[in-house]
Tab-separated table of N, CA and C in Angstrom:
chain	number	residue	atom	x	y	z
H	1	UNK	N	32.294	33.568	-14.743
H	1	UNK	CA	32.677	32.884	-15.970
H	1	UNK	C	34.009	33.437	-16.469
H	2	UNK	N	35.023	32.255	-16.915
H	2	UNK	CA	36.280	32.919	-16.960
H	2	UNK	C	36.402	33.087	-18.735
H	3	UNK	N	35.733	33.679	-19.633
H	3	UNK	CA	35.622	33.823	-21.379
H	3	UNK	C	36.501	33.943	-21.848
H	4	UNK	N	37.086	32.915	-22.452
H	4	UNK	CA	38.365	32.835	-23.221
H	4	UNK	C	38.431	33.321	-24.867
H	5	UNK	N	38.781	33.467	-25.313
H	5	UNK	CA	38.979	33.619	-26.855
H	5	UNK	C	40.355	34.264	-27.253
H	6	UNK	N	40.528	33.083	-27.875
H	6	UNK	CA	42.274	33.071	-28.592
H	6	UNK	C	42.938	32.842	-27.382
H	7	UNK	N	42.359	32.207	-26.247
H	7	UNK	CA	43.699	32.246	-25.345
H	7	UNK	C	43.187	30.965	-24.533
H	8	UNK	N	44.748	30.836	-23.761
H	8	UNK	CA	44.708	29.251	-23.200
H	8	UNK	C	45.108	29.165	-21.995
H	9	UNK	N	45.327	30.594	-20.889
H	9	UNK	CA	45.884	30.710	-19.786
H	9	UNK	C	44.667	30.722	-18.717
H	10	UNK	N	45.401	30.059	-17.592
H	10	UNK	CA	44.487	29.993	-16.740
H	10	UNK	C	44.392	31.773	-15.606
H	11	UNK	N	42.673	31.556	-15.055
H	11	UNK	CA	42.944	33.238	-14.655
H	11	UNK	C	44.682	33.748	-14.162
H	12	UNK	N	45.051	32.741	-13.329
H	12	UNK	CA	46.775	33.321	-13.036
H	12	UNK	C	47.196	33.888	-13.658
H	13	UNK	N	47.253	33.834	-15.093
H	13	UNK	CA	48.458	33.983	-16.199
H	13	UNK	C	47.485	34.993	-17.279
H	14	UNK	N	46.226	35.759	-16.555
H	14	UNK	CA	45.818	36.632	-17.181
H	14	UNK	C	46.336	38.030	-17.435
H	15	UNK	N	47.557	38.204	-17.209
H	15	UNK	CA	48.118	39.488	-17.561
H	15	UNK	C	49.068	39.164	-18.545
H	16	UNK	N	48.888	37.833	-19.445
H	16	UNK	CA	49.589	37.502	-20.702
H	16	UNK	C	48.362	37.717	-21.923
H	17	UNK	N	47.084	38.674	-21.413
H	17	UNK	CA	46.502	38.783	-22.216
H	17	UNK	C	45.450	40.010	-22.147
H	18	UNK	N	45.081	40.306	-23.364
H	18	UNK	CA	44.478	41.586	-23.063
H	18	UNK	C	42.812	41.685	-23.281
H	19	UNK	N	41.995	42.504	-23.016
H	19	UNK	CA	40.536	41.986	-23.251
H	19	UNK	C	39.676	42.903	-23.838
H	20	UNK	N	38.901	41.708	-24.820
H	20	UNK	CA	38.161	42.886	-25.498
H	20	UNK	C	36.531	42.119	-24.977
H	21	UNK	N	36.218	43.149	-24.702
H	21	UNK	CA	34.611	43.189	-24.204
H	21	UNK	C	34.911	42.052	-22.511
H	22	UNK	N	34.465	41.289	-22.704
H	22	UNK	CA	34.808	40.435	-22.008
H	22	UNK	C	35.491	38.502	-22.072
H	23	UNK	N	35.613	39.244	-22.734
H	23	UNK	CA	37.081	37.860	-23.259
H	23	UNK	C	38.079	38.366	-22.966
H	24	UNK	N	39.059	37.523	-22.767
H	24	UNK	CA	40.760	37.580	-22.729
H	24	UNK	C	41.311	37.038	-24.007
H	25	UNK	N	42.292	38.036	-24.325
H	25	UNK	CA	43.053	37.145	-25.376
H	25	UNK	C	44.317	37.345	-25.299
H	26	UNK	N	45.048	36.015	-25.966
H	26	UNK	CA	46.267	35.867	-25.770
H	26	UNK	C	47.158	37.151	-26.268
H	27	UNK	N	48.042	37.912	-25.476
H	27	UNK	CA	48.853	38.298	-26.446
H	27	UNK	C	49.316	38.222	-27.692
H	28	UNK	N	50.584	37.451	-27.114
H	28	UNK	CA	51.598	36.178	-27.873
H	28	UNK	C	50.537	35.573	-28.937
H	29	UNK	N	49.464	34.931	-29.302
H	29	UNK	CA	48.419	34.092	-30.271
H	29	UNK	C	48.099	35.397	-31.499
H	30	UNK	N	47.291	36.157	-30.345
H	30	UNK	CA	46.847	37.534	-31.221
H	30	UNK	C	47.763	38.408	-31.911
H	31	UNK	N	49.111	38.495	-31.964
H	31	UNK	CA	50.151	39.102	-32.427
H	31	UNK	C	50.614	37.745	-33.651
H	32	UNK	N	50.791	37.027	-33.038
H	32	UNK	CA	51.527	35.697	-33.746
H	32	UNK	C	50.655	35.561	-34.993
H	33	UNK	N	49.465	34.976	-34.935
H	33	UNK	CA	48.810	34.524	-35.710
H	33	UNK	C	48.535	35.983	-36.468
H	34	UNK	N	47.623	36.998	-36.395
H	34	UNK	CA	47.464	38.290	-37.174
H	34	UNK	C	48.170	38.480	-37.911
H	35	UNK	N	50.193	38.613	-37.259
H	35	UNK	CA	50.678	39.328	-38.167
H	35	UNK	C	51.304	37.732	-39.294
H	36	UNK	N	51.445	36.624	-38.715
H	36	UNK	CA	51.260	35.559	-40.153
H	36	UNK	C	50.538	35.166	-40.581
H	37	UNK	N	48.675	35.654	-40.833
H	37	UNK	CA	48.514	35.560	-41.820
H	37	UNK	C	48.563	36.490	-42.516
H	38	UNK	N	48.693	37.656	-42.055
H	38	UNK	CA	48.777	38.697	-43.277
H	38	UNK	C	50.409	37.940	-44.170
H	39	UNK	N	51.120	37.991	-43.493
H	39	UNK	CA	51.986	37.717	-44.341
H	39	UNK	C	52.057	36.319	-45.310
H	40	UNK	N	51.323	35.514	-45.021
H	40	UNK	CA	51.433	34.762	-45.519
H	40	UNK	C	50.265	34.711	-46.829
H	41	UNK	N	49.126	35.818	-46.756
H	41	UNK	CA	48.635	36.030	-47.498
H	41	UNK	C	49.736	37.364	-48.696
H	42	UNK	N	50.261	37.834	-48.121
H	42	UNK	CA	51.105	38.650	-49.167
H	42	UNK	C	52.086	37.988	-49.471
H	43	UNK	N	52.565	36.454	-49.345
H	43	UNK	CA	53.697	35.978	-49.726
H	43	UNK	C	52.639	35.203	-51.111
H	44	UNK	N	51.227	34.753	-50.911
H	44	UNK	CA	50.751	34.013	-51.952
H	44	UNK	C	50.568	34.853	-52.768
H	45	UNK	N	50.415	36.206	-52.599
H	45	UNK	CA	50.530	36.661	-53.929
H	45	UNK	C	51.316	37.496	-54.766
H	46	UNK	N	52.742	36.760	-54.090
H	46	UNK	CA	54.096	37.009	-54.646
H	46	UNK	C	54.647	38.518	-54.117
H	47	UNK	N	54.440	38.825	-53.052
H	47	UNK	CA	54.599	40.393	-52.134
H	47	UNK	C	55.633	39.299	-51.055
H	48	UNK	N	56.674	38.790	-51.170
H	48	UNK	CA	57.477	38.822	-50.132
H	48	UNK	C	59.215	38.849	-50.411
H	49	UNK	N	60.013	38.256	-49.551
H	49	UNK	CA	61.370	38.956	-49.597
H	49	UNK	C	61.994	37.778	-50.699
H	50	UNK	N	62.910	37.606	-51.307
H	50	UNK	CA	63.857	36.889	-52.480
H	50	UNK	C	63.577	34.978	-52.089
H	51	UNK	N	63.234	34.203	-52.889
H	51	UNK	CA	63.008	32.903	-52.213
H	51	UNK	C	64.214	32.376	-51.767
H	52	UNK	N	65.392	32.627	-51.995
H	52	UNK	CA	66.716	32.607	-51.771
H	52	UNK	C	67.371	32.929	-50.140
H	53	UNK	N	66.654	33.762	-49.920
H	53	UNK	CA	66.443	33.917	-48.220
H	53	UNK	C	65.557	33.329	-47.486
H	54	UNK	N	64.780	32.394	-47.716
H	54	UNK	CA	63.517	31.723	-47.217
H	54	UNK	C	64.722	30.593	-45.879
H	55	UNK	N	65.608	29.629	-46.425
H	55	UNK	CA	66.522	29.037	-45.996
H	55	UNK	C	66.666	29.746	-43.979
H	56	UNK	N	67.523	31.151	-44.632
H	56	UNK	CA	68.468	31.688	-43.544
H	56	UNK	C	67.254	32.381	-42.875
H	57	UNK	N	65.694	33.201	-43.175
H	57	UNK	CA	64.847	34.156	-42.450
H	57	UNK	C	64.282	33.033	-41.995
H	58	UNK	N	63.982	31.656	-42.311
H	58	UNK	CA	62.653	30.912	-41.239
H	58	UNK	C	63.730	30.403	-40.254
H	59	UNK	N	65.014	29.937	-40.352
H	59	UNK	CA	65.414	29.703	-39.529
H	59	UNK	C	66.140	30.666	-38.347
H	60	UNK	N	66.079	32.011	-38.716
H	60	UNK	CA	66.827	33.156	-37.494
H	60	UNK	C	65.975	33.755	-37.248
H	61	UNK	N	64.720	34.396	-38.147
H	61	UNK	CA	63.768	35.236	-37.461
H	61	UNK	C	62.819	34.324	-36.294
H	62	UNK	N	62.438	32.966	-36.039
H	62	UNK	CA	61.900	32.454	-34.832
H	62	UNK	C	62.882	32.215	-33.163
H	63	UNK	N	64.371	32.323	-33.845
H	63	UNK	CA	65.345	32.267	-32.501
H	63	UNK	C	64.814	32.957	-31.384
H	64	UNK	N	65.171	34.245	-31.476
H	64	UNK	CA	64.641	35.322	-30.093
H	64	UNK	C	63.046	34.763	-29.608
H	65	UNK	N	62.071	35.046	-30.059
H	65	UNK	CA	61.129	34.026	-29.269
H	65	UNK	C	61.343	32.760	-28.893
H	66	UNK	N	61.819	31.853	-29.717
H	66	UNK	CA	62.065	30.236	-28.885
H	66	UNK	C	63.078	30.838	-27.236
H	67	UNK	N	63.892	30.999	-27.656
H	67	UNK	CA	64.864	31.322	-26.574
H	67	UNK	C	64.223	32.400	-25.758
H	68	UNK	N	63.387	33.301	-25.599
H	68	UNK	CA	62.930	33.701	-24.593
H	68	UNK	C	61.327	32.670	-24.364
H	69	UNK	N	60.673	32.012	-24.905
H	69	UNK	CA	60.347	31.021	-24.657
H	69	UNK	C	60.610	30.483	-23.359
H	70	UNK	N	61.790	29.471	-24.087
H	70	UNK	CA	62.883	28.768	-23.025
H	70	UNK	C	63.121	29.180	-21.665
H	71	UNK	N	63.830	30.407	-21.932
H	71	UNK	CA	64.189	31.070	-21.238
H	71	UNK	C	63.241	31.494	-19.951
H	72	UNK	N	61.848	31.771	-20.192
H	72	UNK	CA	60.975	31.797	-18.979
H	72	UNK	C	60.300	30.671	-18.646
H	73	UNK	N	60.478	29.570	-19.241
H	73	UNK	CA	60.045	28.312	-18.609
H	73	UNK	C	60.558	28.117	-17.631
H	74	UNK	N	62.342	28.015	-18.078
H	74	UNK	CA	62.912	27.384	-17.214
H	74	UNK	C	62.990	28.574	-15.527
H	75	UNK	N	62.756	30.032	-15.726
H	75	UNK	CA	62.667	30.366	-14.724
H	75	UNK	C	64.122	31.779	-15.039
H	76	UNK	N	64.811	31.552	-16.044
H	76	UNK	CA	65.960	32.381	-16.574
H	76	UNK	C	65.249	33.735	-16.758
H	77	UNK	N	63.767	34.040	-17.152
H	77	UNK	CA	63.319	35.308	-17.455
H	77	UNK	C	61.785	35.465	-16.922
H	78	UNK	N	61.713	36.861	-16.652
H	78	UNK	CA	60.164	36.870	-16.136
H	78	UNK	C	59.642	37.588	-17.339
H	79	UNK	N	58.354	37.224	-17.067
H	79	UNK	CA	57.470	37.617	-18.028
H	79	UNK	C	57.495	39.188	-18.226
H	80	UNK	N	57.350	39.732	-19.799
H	80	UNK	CA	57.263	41.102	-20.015
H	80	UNK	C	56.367	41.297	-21.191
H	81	UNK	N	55.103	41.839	-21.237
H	81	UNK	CA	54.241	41.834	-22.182
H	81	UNK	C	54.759	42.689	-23.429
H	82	UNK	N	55.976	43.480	-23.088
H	82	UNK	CA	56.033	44.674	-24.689
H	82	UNK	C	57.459	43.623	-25.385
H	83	UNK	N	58.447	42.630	-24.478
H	83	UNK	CA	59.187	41.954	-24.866
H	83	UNK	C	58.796	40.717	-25.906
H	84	UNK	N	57.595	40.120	-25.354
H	84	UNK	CA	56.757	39.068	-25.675
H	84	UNK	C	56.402	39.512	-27.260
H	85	UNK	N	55.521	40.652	-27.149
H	85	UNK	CA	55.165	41.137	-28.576
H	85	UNK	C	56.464	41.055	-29.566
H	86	UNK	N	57.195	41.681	-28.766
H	86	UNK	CA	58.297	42.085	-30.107
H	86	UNK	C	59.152	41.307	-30.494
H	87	UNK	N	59.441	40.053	-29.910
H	87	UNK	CA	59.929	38.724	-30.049
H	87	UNK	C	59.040	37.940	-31.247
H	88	UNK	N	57.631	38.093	-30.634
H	88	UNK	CA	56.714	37.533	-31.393
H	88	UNK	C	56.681	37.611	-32.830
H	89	UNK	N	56.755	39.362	-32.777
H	89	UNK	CA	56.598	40.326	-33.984
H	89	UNK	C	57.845	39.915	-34.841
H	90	UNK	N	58.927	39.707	-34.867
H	90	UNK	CA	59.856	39.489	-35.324
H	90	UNK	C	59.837	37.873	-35.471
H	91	UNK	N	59.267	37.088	-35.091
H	91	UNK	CA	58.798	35.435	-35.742
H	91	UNK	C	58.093	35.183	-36.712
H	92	UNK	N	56.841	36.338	-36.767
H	92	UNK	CA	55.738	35.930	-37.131
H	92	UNK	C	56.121	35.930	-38.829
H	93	UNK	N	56.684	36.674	-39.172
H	93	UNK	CA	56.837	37.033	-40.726
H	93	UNK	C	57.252	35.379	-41.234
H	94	UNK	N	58.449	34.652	-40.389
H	94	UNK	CA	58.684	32.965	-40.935
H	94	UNK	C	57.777	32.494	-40.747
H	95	UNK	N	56.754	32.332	-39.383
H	95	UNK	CA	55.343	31.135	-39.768
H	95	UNK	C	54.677	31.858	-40.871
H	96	UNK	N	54.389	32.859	-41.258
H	96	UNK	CA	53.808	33.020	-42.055
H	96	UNK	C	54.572	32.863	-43.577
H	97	UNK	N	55.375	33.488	-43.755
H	97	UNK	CA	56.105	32.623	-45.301
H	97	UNK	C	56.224	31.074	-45.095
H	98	UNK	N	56.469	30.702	-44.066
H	98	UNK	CA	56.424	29.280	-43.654
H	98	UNK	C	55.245	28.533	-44.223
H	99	UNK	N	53.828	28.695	-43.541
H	99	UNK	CA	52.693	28.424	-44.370
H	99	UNK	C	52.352	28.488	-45.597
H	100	UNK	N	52.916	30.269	-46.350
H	100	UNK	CA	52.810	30.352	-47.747
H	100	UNK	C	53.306	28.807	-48.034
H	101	UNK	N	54.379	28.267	-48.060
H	101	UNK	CA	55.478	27.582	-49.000
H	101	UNK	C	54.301	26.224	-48.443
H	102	UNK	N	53.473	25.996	-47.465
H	102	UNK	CA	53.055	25.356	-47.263
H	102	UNK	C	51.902	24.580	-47.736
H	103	UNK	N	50.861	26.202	-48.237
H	103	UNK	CA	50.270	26.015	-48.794
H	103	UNK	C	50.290	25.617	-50.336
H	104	UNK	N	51.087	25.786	-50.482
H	104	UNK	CA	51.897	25.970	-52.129
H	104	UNK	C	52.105	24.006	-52.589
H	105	UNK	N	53.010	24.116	-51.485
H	105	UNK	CA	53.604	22.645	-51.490
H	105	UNK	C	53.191	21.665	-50.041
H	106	UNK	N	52.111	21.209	-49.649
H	106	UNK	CA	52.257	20.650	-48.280
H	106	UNK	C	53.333	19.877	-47.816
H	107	UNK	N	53.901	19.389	-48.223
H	107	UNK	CA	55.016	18.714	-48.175
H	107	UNK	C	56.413	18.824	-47.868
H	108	UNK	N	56.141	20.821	-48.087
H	108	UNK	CA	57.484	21.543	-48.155
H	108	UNK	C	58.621	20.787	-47.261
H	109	UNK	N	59.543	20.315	-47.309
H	109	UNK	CA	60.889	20.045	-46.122
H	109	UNK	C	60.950	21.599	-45.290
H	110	UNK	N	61.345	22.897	-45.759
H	110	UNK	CA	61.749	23.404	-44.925
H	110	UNK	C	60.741	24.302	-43.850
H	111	UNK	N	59.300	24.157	-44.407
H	111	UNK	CA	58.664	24.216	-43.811
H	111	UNK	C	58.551	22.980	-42.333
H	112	UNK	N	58.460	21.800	-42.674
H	112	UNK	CA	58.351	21.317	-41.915
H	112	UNK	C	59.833	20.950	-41.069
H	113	UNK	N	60.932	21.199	-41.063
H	113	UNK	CA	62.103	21.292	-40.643
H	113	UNK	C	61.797	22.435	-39.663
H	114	UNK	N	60.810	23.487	-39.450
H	114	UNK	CA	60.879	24.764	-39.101
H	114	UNK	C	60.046	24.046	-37.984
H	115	UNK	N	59.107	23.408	-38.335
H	115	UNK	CA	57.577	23.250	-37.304
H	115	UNK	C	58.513	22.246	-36.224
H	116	UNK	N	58.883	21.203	-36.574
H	116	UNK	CA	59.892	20.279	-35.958
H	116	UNK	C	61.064	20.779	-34.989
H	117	UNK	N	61.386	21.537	-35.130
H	117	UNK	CA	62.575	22.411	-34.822
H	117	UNK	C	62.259	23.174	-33.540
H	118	UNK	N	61.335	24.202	-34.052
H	118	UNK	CA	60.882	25.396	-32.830
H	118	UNK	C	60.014	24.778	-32.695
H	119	UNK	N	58.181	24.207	-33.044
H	119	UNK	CA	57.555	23.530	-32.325
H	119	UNK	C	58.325	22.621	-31.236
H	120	UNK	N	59.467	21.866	-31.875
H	120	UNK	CA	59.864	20.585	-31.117
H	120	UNK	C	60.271	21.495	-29.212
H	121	UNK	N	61.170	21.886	-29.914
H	121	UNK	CA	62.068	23.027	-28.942
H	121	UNK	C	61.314	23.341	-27.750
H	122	UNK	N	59.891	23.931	-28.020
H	122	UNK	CA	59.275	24.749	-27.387
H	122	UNK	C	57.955	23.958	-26.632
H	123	UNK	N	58.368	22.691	-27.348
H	123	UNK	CA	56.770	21.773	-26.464
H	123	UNK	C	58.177	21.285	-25.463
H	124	UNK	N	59.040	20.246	-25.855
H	124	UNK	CA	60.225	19.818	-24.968
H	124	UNK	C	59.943	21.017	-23.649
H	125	UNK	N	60.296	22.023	-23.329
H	125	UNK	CA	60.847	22.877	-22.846
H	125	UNK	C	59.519	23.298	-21.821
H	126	UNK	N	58.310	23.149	-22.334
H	126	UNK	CA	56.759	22.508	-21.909
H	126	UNK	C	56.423	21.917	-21.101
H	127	UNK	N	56.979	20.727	-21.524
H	127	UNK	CA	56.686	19.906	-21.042
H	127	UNK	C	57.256	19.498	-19.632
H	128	UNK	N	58.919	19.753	-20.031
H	128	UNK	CA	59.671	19.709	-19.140
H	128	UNK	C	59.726	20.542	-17.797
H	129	UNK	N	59.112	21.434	-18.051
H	129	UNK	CA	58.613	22.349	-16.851
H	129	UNK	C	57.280	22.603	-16.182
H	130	UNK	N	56.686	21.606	-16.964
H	130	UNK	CA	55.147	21.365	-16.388
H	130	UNK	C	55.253	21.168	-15.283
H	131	UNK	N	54.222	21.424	-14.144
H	131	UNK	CA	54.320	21.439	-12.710
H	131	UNK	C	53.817	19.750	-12.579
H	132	UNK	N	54.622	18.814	-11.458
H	132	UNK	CA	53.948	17.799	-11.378
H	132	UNK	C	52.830	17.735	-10.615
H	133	UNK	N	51.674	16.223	-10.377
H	133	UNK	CA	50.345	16.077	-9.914
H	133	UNK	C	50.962	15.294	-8.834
């Protein structure tokens, strides 16, 4: 039985994840998601950086992950599990103020300018390198 939790790789791509008991979990998910919601729970209750920087941090702190993203789709980079984290680690703080503003306002524009953007980026880039049938 191959026990997944938090993760979406097939056994191949099991050294993109680490295991507790007998599950695998994603790195990249388990870093990503953890460290935004904490933050996004300390942005709702007014614990985060000037709203004035919200603009310039959701849009530069997700770069280095999209682009190494990219970058190993297309075959430009091999996989490195302490690179992955710290790419990650350095995103996670915008999805998570990202959501704050989200939860706040669903509607937010620059929230959703953000999801559009690097979601878009990073499914494209997906997709485009999906192996054909």
């Amino acid at each position: 039985m191959n026990a997944l939790w938090l993760a979406h790789h097939p056994p191949s791509q099991y050294e993109r994840c680490f295991r507790v008991g007998r599950f695998h979990v994603c790195r990249r998910c388990a870093v990503l998601y953890s460290a935004a919601a904490a933050t996004a729970a300390l942005s709702l209750t007014g614990l985060h950086w000037p709203d004035r920087w919200d603009v310039a941090l959701l849009y530069l702190l997700p770069l280095p992950v999209t682009v190494e993203f990219i970058a190993e789709r297309l075959g430009g980079l091999r996989y490195h599990a302490a690179r992955q984290m710290l790419v990650t680690l350095v995103a996670a703080p915008a999805l998570g103020r990202g959501l704050a503003r989200y939860f706040v306002r669903p509607a937010d524009p620059l929230f959703w300018r953000m999801v559009l953007l690097f979601g878009g980026v990073c499914l494209l880039a997906l997709v485009a390198t999906r192996p054909r049938r």
